[in-house]
């Protein structure tokens, strides 16, 4: 019960990471408790966990600001403030939706510097860099680095916004991928635990195929 309460306070992507490393029986028991404590958080876990562990879908968070094209900038800023009060996730942009379809994006800077009476449809950028949920996490990291993005939307085949990937998660991916590359250069298969916590037998096992 105490773990479920802690999990309910975590961001969606971090919560999904927690469940991905728990033994299956333990994870199911905590998820059952989480459904009673915070049904929305439990639903987010199941939504993210359905994607492969190394995919963009598993890396995303469901915590983002959604607005409508017909909103004014002032109304959009109200939505941003409400989200900021409800979530610890940093806000980089607001995503413009028609139904669930992503049609544009507005940066926080644009919202702050634009007159409050302007319509979002006149301010938003429609050329949105996104990624499908099935793409590998390394591809997501490379795409964000290429276009210098702080956050990138994850979009379904139908154009629906499923979540966003933020730069802090991408940094974790880059560190992980570079560590694996360095280990391969050294003739060792990637390690599951930190170097100094790995026993000599594990090193022999990892080295033997090479």
Tab-separated table of C-alpha atoms in Angstrom, residues 13 59 61 63 89-90 92 144 150-152 164-171:
chain	number	residue	atom	x	y	z
A	13	UNK	CA	7.046	7.693	-17.339
A	59	UNK	CA	9.721	6.470	-22.777
A	61	UNK	CA	4.880	10.664	-20.269
A	63	UNK	CA	1.687	14.622	-18.529
A	89	UNK	CA	6.763	17.834	-15.055
A	90	UNK	CA	8.345	20.944	-16.592
A	92	UNK	CA	8.039	23.350	-22.619
A	144	UNK	CA	15.403	15.403	-30.419
A	150	UNK	CA	13.206	19.985	-25.205
A	151	UNK	CA	10.112	17.817	-25.710
A	152	UNK	CA	8.742	15.754	-28.594
A	164	UNK	CA	5.452	13.339	-25.007
A	165	UNK	CA	9.132	12.555	-24.469
A	166	UNK	CA	11.065	15.136	-22.449
A	167	UNK	CA	14.753	15.997	-22.624
A	168	UNK	CA	15.585	14.578	-19.163
A	169	UNK	CA	14.473	11.115	-20.308
A	170	UNK	CA	16.457	11.456	-23.532
A	171	UNK	CA	19.631	12.183	-21.548
